[in-house]
CSV table of C-alpha atoms and ligand atoms in Angstrom, one decimal:
chain,number,residue,atom,x,y,z
L,8,MET,CA,111.5,111.5,90.0
L,9,TRP,CA,111.0,107.8,89.8
L,10,GLU,CA,112.5,106.8,93.2
L,11,VAL,CA,113.4,108.5,96.4
L,12,GLY,CA,117.2,109.1,96.7
L,13,GLN,CA,117.9,108.8,93.0
L,14,PRO,CA,119.0,111.6,90.7
L,15,LEU,CA,116.2,113.2,88.6
L,16,ASP,CA,115.7,111.5,85.2
L,17,ILE,CA,115.4,113.8,82.2
L,18,ARG,CA,113.2,112.1,79.6
L,19,GLU,CA,110.1,112.5,77.4
L,20,VAL,CA,106.8,111.9,79.1
L,21,ASP,CA,103.2,112.2,77.7
L,22,LEU,CA,101.2,115.3,78.5
L,23,ASP,CA,97.4,115.3,77.9
L,24,GLU,CA,95.6,118.4,76.5
L,25,PRO,CA,94.2,120.7,79.2
L,26,LYS,CA,90.7,119.6,80.4
L,27,ALA,CA,87.9,122.0,81.5
L,28,GLY,CA,89.2,124.8,83.7
L,29,GLU,CA,92.9,124.0,82.8
L,30,VAL,CA,95.6,125.7,80.7
L,31,LEU,CA,98.7,124.5,78.9
L,32,VAL,CA,101.8,126.6,79.9
L,33,LYS,CA,105.1,126.7,78.0
L,34,ILE,CA,107.5,127.1,80.9
L,35,GLY,CA,109.9,130.0,80.8
L,36,SER,CA,111.8,129.5,84.1
L,37,ALA,CA,111.8,127.2,87.1
L,38,GLY,CA,113.4,127.9,90.4
L,39,ILE,CA,115.7,125.6,92.4
L,40,CYS,CA,113.9,125.4,95.8
L,41,ARG,CA,114.8,123.2,98.8
L,42,SER,CA,111.2,121.9,99.0
L,43,ASP,CA,111.7,119.8,95.9
L,44,ARG,CA,114.9,118.5,97.6
L,45,HIS,CA,112.8,117.4,100.6
L,46,PHE,CA,110.8,115.1,98.3
L,47,MET,CA,113.9,113.8,96.6
L,48,HIS,CA,115.4,112.8,99.9
L,49,GLY,CA,112.1,111.3,101.2
L,50,ASP,CA,111.9,113.9,104.0
L,51,ALA,CA,108.4,114.7,102.9
L,52,PRO,CA,106.0,112.2,101.2
L,53,ILE,CA,104.8,112.6,97.6
L,54,ALA,CA,103.2,110.3,95.1
L,55,ILE,CA,105.7,108.9,92.5
L,56,PRO,CA,106.6,108.9,89.8
L,57,VAL,CA,106.3,112.7,89.8
L,58,VAL,CA,107.4,115.7,87.8
L,59,LEU,CA,108.8,118.1,90.4
L,60,GLY,CA,109.2,121.9,90.3
L,61,HIS,CA,106.8,124.2,92.0
L,62,GLU,CA,108.4,127.7,91.5
L,63,GLY,CA,107.8,128.7,87.9
L,64,ALA,CA,106.6,131.1,85.3
L,65,GLY,CA,105.7,130.8,81.6
L,66,THR,CA,103.3,131.6,78.8
L,67,VAL,CA,99.8,130.2,78.3
L,68,VAL,CA,99.8,128.5,74.9
L,69,GLN,CA,96.4,126.7,75.0
L,70,THR,CA,93.2,127.0,77.2
L,71,GLY,CA,90.9,124.1,78.0
L,72,PRO,CA,87.1,124.4,77.8
L,73,GLY,CA,85.4,127.1,79.9
L,74,VAL,CA,88.6,128.8,80.9
L,75,THR,CA,88.0,132.5,81.8
L,76,LEU,CA,90.9,133.5,84.1
L,77,ALA,CA,93.7,133.4,81.5
L,78,SER,CA,94.1,133.7,77.7
L,79,GLU,CA,96.5,132.3,75.1
L,80,GLY,CA,99.6,134.4,75.1
L,81,ASP,CA,99.4,135.5,78.8
L,82,GLN,CA,102.6,135.5,80.7
L,83,VAL,CA,101.9,133.9,84.0
L,84,ILE,CA,103.3,133.2,87.4
L,85,LEU,CA,102.5,129.7,88.6
L,86,SER,CA,100.9,129.1,92.0
L,87,PHE,CA,101.5,125.7,93.7
L,88,VAL,CA,98.2,126.1,95.6
L,89,PRO,CA,95.5,126.6,92.9
L,90,ALA,CA,92.5,127.8,95.0
L,91,CYS,CA,89.1,126.2,94.2
L,92,GLY,CA,87.3,129.3,95.4
L,93,ARG,CA,84.5,127.3,96.9
L,94,CYS,CA,85.8,125.4,100.0
L,95,ARG,CA,85.7,126.9,103.5
L,96,SER,CA,89.3,128.0,103.5
L,97,CYS,CA,89.0,129.8,100.2
L,98,LEU,CA,85.7,131.4,101.2
L,99,GLU,CA,87.2,132.6,104.5
L,100,GLY,CA,90.0,134.3,102.5
L,101,HIS,CA,92.7,131.7,103.1
L,102,SER,CA,93.1,130.4,99.6
L,103,ASN,CA,96.7,129.3,100.4
L,104,LEU,CA,95.1,126.6,102.5
L,105,CYS,CA,92.5,125.5,99.8
L,106,ASP,CA,90.8,122.3,101.0
L,107,LEU,CA,90.3,120.8,97.6
L,108,HIS,CA,93.9,121.3,96.6
L,109,GLY,CA,95.0,119.7,99.9
L,110,ALA,CA,92.7,116.7,99.3
L,111,THR,CA,94.0,116.1,95.7
L,112,GLY,CA,97.7,116.5,96.4
L,113,ALA,CA,100.0,116.0,93.4
L,114,ASN,CA,97.1,115.3,91.1
L,115,MET,CA,94.9,117.8,89.3
L,116,LEU,CA,91.8,119.2,91.1
L,117,ASP,CA,89.6,116.3,89.6
L,118,GLY,CA,92.0,113.8,91.2
L,119,THR,CA,93.5,112.5,87.9
L,120,THR,CA,96.8,113.3,86.2
L,121,ARG,CA,97.6,114.8,82.8
L,122,LEU,CA,101.1,113.3,82.8
L,123,HIS,CA,101.9,109.6,81.9
L,124,ALA,CA,104.9,107.5,81.1
L,125,ASP,CA,105.3,103.8,80.4
L,126,GLY,CA,101.5,103.3,80.9
L,127,LYS,CA,101.7,104.8,84.4
L,128,ASP,CA,100.2,108.0,85.7
L,129,VAL,CA,102.9,110.6,86.6
L,130,HIS,CA,102.0,113.1,89.3
L,131,HIS,CA,102.3,116.9,89.3
L,132,MET,CA,104.1,118.5,92.2
L,133,GLY,CA,101.9,121.3,93.5
L,134,LYS,CA,99.8,121.0,90.4
L,135,VAL,CA,102.7,122.9,88.8
L,136,ALA,CA,105.3,120.3,87.7
L,137,CYS,CA,107.5,123.0,86.1
L,138,PHE,CA,110.7,121.0,85.8
L,139,ALA,CA,109.4,120.4,82.3
L,140,GLU,CA,109.1,122.3,79.0
L,141,TYR,CA,105.3,122.3,79.2
L,142,ALA,CA,102.8,121.9,82.1
L,143,VAL,CA,99.0,121.6,82.3
L,144,ILE,CA,97.8,123.7,85.2
L,145,PRO,CA,94.4,124.5,86.8
L,146,GLU,CA,93.4,128.0,85.6
L,147,THR,CA,93.3,129.2,89.3
L,148,GLY,CA,97.0,128.2,89.5
L,149,VAL,CA,98.2,130.8,87.0
L,150,VAL,CA,98.5,134.5,87.8
L,151,PRO,CA,98.7,136.6,84.6
L,152,LEU,CA,101.3,139.4,84.5
L,153,THR,CA,100.0,142.8,83.2
L,154,ASP,CA,103.5,144.0,82.5
L,155,SER,CA,106.2,141.6,81.3
L,156,ILE,CA,109.1,141.0,83.8
L,157,PRO,CA,112.0,138.6,83.3
L,158,MET,CA,110.8,135.0,83.6
L,159,ASP,CA,113.3,134.0,86.3
L,160,LYS,CA,112.1,136.9,88.5
L,161,ALA,CA,108.5,135.9,87.8
L,162,ALA,CA,109.3,132.3,88.8
L,163,MET,CA,110.7,133.5,92.2
L,164,ILE,CA,107.4,135.2,92.9
L,165,GLY,CA,105.8,131.8,92.4
L,166,CYS,CA,107.4,130.5,95.6
L,167,SER,CA,110.3,132.0,97.5
L,168,VAL,CA,109.4,135.6,97.3
L,169,THR,CA,105.7,135.2,98.1
L,170,THR,CA,106.5,132.6,100.8
L,171,GLY,CA,109.1,134.8,102.4
L,172,VAL,CA,107.9,138.3,102.0
L,173,GLY,CA,104.4,137.1,102.8
L,174,ALA,CA,105.5,135.4,106.0
L,175,ALA,CA,106.9,138.8,107.2
L,176,ILE,CA,104.0,141.1,106.0
L,177,TYR,CA,100.9,138.9,105.9
L,178,SER,CA,101.6,136.1,108.5
L,179,ALA,CA,103.6,137.9,111.2
L,180,GLU,CA,102.6,141.5,110.2
L,181,VAL,CA,106.0,142.9,111.2
L,182,LYS,CA,105.6,146.4,112.6
L,183,PRO,CA,107.8,149.4,111.8
L,184,GLY,CA,110.6,149.9,114.3
L,185,SER,CA,110.5,146.3,115.5
L,186,THR,CA,113.3,143.8,115.8
L,187,VAL,CA,113.5,140.7,113.7
L,188,ALA,CA,115.6,137.5,113.6
L,189,VAL,CA,115.6,135.1,110.6
L,190,ILE,CA,117.0,131.6,110.9
L,191,GLY,CA,118.1,130.2,107.5
L,192,CYS,CA,119.1,132.7,104.7
L,193,GLY,CA,118.4,130.7,101.5
L,194,GLY,CA,116.1,132.0,98.8
L,195,VAL,CA,113.1,131.9,101.1
L,196,GLY,CA,114.9,133.4,104.2
L,197,LEU,CA,116.3,136.2,102.1
L,198,SER,CA,112.8,137.0,101.0
L,199,VAL,CA,111.7,137.1,104.7
L,200,ILE,CA,114.5,139.6,105.3
L,201,MET,CA,113.3,141.7,102.3
L,202,GLY,CA,109.7,141.6,103.7
L,203,ALA,CA,110.9,142.7,107.2
L,204,ALA,CA,112.9,145.6,105.5
L,205,LEU,CA,109.8,146.6,103.6
L,206,ALA,CA,107.9,146.7,106.9
L,207,ASN,CA,110.5,149.0,108.3
L,208,ALA,CA,111.9,146.8,111.0
L,209,SER,CA,114.7,148.6,112.8
L,210,GLN,CA,116.9,145.6,113.3
L,211,ILE,CA,117.0,142.5,111.1
L,212,ILE,CA,119.3,139.8,112.4
L,213,ALA,CA,120.2,137.1,109.8
L,214,VAL,CA,121.2,133.7,111.3
L,215,ASP,CA,122.8,131.0,109.1
L,216,ILE,CA,125.6,128.4,109.4
L,217,ARG,CA,127.4,129.7,106.4
L,218,GLU,CA,129.4,133.0,106.3
L,219,ALA,CA,128.8,133.6,102.6
L,220,GLN,CA,125.0,133.4,103.1
L,221,LEU,CA,125.2,135.9,105.9
L,222,GLU,CA,127.3,138.4,103.9
L,223,PHE,CA,124.8,138.0,101.1
L,224,ALA,CA,121.9,138.7,103.5
L,225,MET,CA,123.2,142.1,104.3
L,226,ARG,CA,122.4,143.1,100.6
L,227,PHE,CA,118.8,142.3,101.2
L,228,GLY,CA,118.3,144.4,104.4
L,229,ALA,CA,119.9,142.4,107.2
L,230,THR,CA,121.4,144.8,109.8
L,231,HIS,CA,123.3,142.2,111.8
L,232,THR,CA,124.5,138.6,111.3
L,233,VAL,CA,124.9,135.6,113.5
L,234,ASN,CA,126.9,132.5,112.4
L,235,ALA,CA,125.1,129.6,114.2
L,236,ALA,CA,127.9,127.2,113.3
L,237,ASP,CA,130.2,128.7,115.9
L,238,GLN,CA,128.0,130.7,118.2
L,239,ASP,CA,124.8,130.0,120.2
L,240,PRO,CA,122.2,131.9,118.0
L,241,VAL,CA,119.8,132.3,120.9
L,242,ARG,CA,122.4,134.0,123.1
L,243,GLN,CA,123.6,136.1,120.2
L,244,VAL,CA,120.2,137.4,119.3
L,245,LYS,CA,119.4,138.2,122.9
L,246,ASP,CA,122.7,140.1,123.2
L,247,LEU,CA,122.0,142.1,120.0
L,248,THR,CA,118.5,143.1,121.3
L,249,GLY,CA,119.6,144.3,124.7
L,250,GLY,CA,118.7,141.0,126.4
L,251,ARG,CA,115.1,141.1,125.3
L,252,GLY,CA,115.1,138.8,122.3
L,253,ALA,CA,113.5,139.7,118.9
L,254,ASP,CA,109.9,140.9,118.5
L,255,TYR,CA,109.5,138.7,115.4
L,256,THR,CA,111.5,135.5,114.8
L,257,PHE,CA,111.3,133.3,111.7
L,258,GLU,CA,112.4,129.7,111.1
L,259,VAL,CA,113.2,129.3,107.4
L,260,PHE,CA,115.2,126.1,107.3
L,261,GLY,CA,112.9,123.3,108.5
L,262,SER,CA,114.0,121.4,111.6
L,263,GLY,CA,112.9,120.8,115.2
L,264,ASP,CA,116.1,122.4,116.6
L,265,THR,CA,115.9,125.6,114.5
L,266,THR,CA,112.2,125.9,115.4
L,267,LYS,CA,113.1,125.7,119.1
L,268,ALA,CA,115.8,128.3,118.6
L,269,ALA,CA,113.4,130.6,116.9
L,270,TYR,CA,111.0,130.2,119.8
L,271,ASP,CA,113.7,130.7,122.5
L,272,MET,CA,115.1,133.8,120.9
L,273,ALA,CA,111.8,135.6,120.8
L,274,ALA,CA,111.1,138.5,123.2
L,275,LYS,CA,108.1,138.8,125.6
L,276,ARG,CA,105.0,138.9,123.4
L,277,GLY,CA,107.2,137.9,120.5
L,278,ILE,CA,105.7,136.3,117.4
L,279,VAL,CA,107.4,133.2,116.2
L,280,THR,CA,106.7,132.3,112.6
L,281,VAL,CA,107.7,128.8,111.3
L,282,VAL,CA,108.1,128.7,107.5
L,283,GLY,CA,110.3,125.6,107.1
L,284,ILE,CA,108.7,122.1,107.3
L,285,ALA,CA,110.9,119.8,109.4
L,286,PRO,CA,111.5,116.2,108.2
L,287,TRP,CA,108.4,114.1,108.8
L,288,GLY,CA,108.1,113.0,112.4
L,289,GLN,CA,110.5,115.6,113.9
L,290,GLU,CA,109.2,117.5,116.9
L,291,ALA,CA,110.2,120.8,118.5
L,292,SER,CA,109.9,121.1,122.3
L,293,ILE,CA,109.0,124.5,123.8
L,294,ASN,CA,108.9,125.5,127.4
L,295,ALA,CA,105.2,125.5,128.3
L,296,VAL,CA,105.6,127.9,131.2
L,297,ASP,CA,107.6,130.4,129.1
L,298,LEU,CA,104.9,130.4,126.5
L,299,VAL,CA,102.3,131.6,129.0
L,300,ARG,CA,104.5,133.8,131.2
L,301,ASN,CA,105.9,135.7,128.3
L,302,GLU,CA,102.8,135.6,126.2
L,303,LYS,CA,104.6,134.4,123.1
L,304,THR,CA,102.8,133.4,119.9
L,305,LEU,CA,103.9,130.4,117.9
L,306,ARG,CA,102.5,130.1,114.4
L,307,GLY,CA,103.0,128.5,111.1
L,308,SER,CA,103.1,130.2,107.7
L,309,TYR,CA,102.3,128.4,104.5
L,310,TYR,CA,102.9,130.1,101.2
L,311,GLY,CA,103.3,133.4,103.1
L,312,SER,CA,99.6,133.3,104.1
L,313,ALA,CA,99.2,135.0,100.7
L,314,ARG,CA,96.3,134.9,98.2
L,315,SER,CA,98.1,134.2,95.0
L,316,ARG,CA,95.8,135.9,92.6
L,317,THR,CA,95.8,139.2,94.4
L,318,ASP,CA,99.1,139.2,96.4
L,319,MET,CA,101.5,138.0,93.6
L,320,PRO,CA,100.7,141.1,91.5
L,321,VAL,CA,101.6,143.1,94.6
L,322,MET,CA,105.1,141.4,94.6
L,323,VAL,CA,105.4,142.2,90.9
L,324,ASP,CA,104.6,145.9,91.6
L,325,LEU,CA,107.1,146.0,94.5
L,326,TYR,CA,109.8,144.5,92.2
L,327,GLN,CA,109.0,147.0,89.4
L,328,SER,CA,109.2,149.9,91.8
L,329,GLY,CA,112.6,148.8,93.0
L,330,LYS,CA,111.4,147.8,96.5
L,331,LEU,CA,112.1,144.1,96.1
L,332,ASN,CA,115.6,143.2,95.0
L,333,LEU,CA,114.9,140.1,92.9
L,334,ASP,CA,117.7,141.0,90.4
L,335,ASP,CA,120.4,140.1,93.0
L,336,LEU,CA,118.4,137.1,94.4
L,337,VAL,CA,118.8,135.0,91.2
L,338,VAL,CA,122.5,134.4,90.9
L,339,ARG,CA,122.8,131.3,88.7
L,340,HIS,CA,121.1,130.0,85.6
L,341,TYR,CA,120.9,126.3,84.4
L,342,THR,CA,119.4,124.4,81.5
L,343,LEU,CA,117.0,121.6,82.4
L,344,ASP,CA,119.7,119.0,81.6
L,345,GLN,CA,121.8,120.5,84.5
L,346,ILE,CA,119.1,120.0,87.1
L,347,ASN,CA,121.0,117.5,89.2
L,348,GLU,CA,124.0,119.8,89.1
L,349,ALA,CA,121.7,122.6,90.3
L,350,TYR,CA,120.6,120.6,93.3
L,351,ALA,CA,124.2,119.6,94.1
L,352,ASP,CA,124.9,123.4,94.2
L,353,LEU,CA,122.0,123.9,96.6
L,354,ASP,CA,123.4,121.1,98.8
L,355,ARG,CA,126.8,122.7,98.8
L,356,GLY,CA,125.1,125.9,100.0
L,357,GLU,CA,126.0,128.1,97.1
L,358,ILE,CA,124.5,131.6,97.8
L,359,GLY,CA,121.4,133.0,96.3
L,360,ARG,CA,118.8,131.4,94.1
L,361,GLY,CA,119.4,129.2,91.1
L,362,ALA,CA,116.9,129.1,88.2
L,363,ILE,CA,116.4,126.9,85.2
L,364,MET,CA,115.9,128.8,81.9
L,365,PHE,CA,114.0,127.2,79.0
Z,683,COD,N1,120.8,127.3,111.5
Z,683,COD,C1,120.7,128.3,110.6
Z,683,COD,N2,120.7,128.2,109.3
Z,683,COD,C2,120.8,127.0,108.8
Z,683,COD,C3,120.9,125.8,109.6
Z,683,COD,C4,120.9,126.0,111.0
Z,683,COD,N3,121.0,125.0,111.9
Z,683,COD,N4,121.0,124.7,108.8
Z,683,COD,C5,120.9,125.2,107.6
Z,683,COD,N5,120.8,126.5,107.5
Z,683,COD,C6,120.7,127.4,106.4
Z,683,COD,C7,121.5,126.9,105.1
Z,683,COD,O1,122.8,127.3,105.2
Z,683,COD,C8,120.7,127.7,104.0
Z,683,COD,O2,121.3,129.0,103.8
Z,683,COD,C9,119.3,127.9,104.6
Z,683,COD,O3,119.3,127.5,105.9
Z,683,COD,C10,118.3,127.1,103.8
Z,683,COD,O4,118.2,127.7,102.5
Z,683,COD,P1,117.9,126.9,101.2
Z,683,COD,O5,118.3,127.8,100.0
Z,683,COD,O6,118.6,125.5,101.3
Z,683,COD,O7,116.4,126.6,101.2
Z,683,COD,P2,115.1,127.5,100.6
Z,683,COD,O8,115.2,128.9,101.1
Z,683,COD,O9,115.0,127.1,99.2
Z,683,COD,O10,113.9,126.7,101.3
Z,683,COD,C11,113.7,126.8,102.7
Z,683,COD,C12,112.3,126.2,103.1
Z,683,COD,C13,112.2,126.5,104.6
Z,683,COD,C14,111.2,126.9,102.4
Z,683,COD,C15,112.2,124.7,102.8
Z,683,COD,O11,113.3,124.0,103.3
Z,683,COD,C16,111.0,124.1,103.4
Z,683,COD,O12,110.9,123.7,104.5
Z,683,COD,N6,110.0,123.9,102.6
Z,683,COD,C17,108.7,123.4,103.0
Z,683,COD,C18,107.8,124.5,103.4
Z,683,COD,C19,107.0,125.1,102.3
Z,683,COD,O13,106.2,126.0,102.5
Z,683,COD,N7,107.1,124.6,101.1
Z,683,COD,C20,106.3,125.2,100.1
Z,683,COD,C21,107.1,125.6,98.9
Z,683,COD,S1,108.6,126.3,99.3
Z,684,ZN,ZN1,109.5,126.4,97.1
């Protein structure tokens, strides 16, 4: 991406060798996630030029000096928050919020880039930059697979699955028998639904503005659907839960309005988990009295509050034991040359997840 608002440019760029603590990965698959779209539209800031792509999997083909966490030939899931293991967040067990990663943004952990073009530094989205045949990645940003699984499924675990399933089971800690509402049923929202189903929620209400998305959500564990294009989703969720509202609500689109709706449709003592990031500057207003009188909890969830190196292997196990339906999640495959078409499909609201195969 050279400029905000322009199509992605597919071209050759220079990639340095991996430095100390870094590995070179041959990318196998990269997922089409809306977060990249936010950067393309300028809804979220990122250093440019940049190689986008943060949902990926591949094979380690070279290791830099001192690497101990991965070996040549390892099949790996890529994590867009490579944890340093030494900052306060990592030490407290919240490696998804690694301070050093946060401070170095779309550069490597030493603050420099391995990508260059036309004499300029090119940045690495999430230190992953997997819309490319090869990527140099910090060793803590790769999670080796012990058993081989298809690369497109492994890629989904790198973002949507861990973000969504993690939001349900690690951030919100959905309890068996509870009621759940999920606003936004794209790749990430469907994964929240799968997480709520894994946690044995009794009622899972899918909310979207597209009927096809809602029908699709039923395959992943939704028990009820609400089309927010023609009905008030807050009213509908309350009606479906005997007037109480849902015990757990999730915002998985990214806007002030849907955040407010997620808050308003929560029951007394409800847990409201916001996964989507609204365009920069947007705010969500909540009723300050209701917050206290109904003892609601409003919280954010980034990367499913997961610890990639231990929690992504859990997602792999759940997939292999048939408890996470990743086979139905990925519905379309593209080549890298078709990436702009893939994002046009996302904009049109095609159902399920798309993945680039290399
Ligand atoms: N009400 C209900 N549903 C809506 C509404 C609305 N008003 N508007 C749109 N939707 C639906 C769309 O029809 C679509 O089905 C769904 O919301 C969004 O799905 P996708 O496939 O476009 O998006 P995802 O699932 O790829 O990504 C969703 C995120 C919330 C993760 C993304 O938008 C985001 O905010 N990313 C930043 C947050 C983050 O953690 N990023 C890290 C990497 S993902
Ligand atoms: Zn993503």
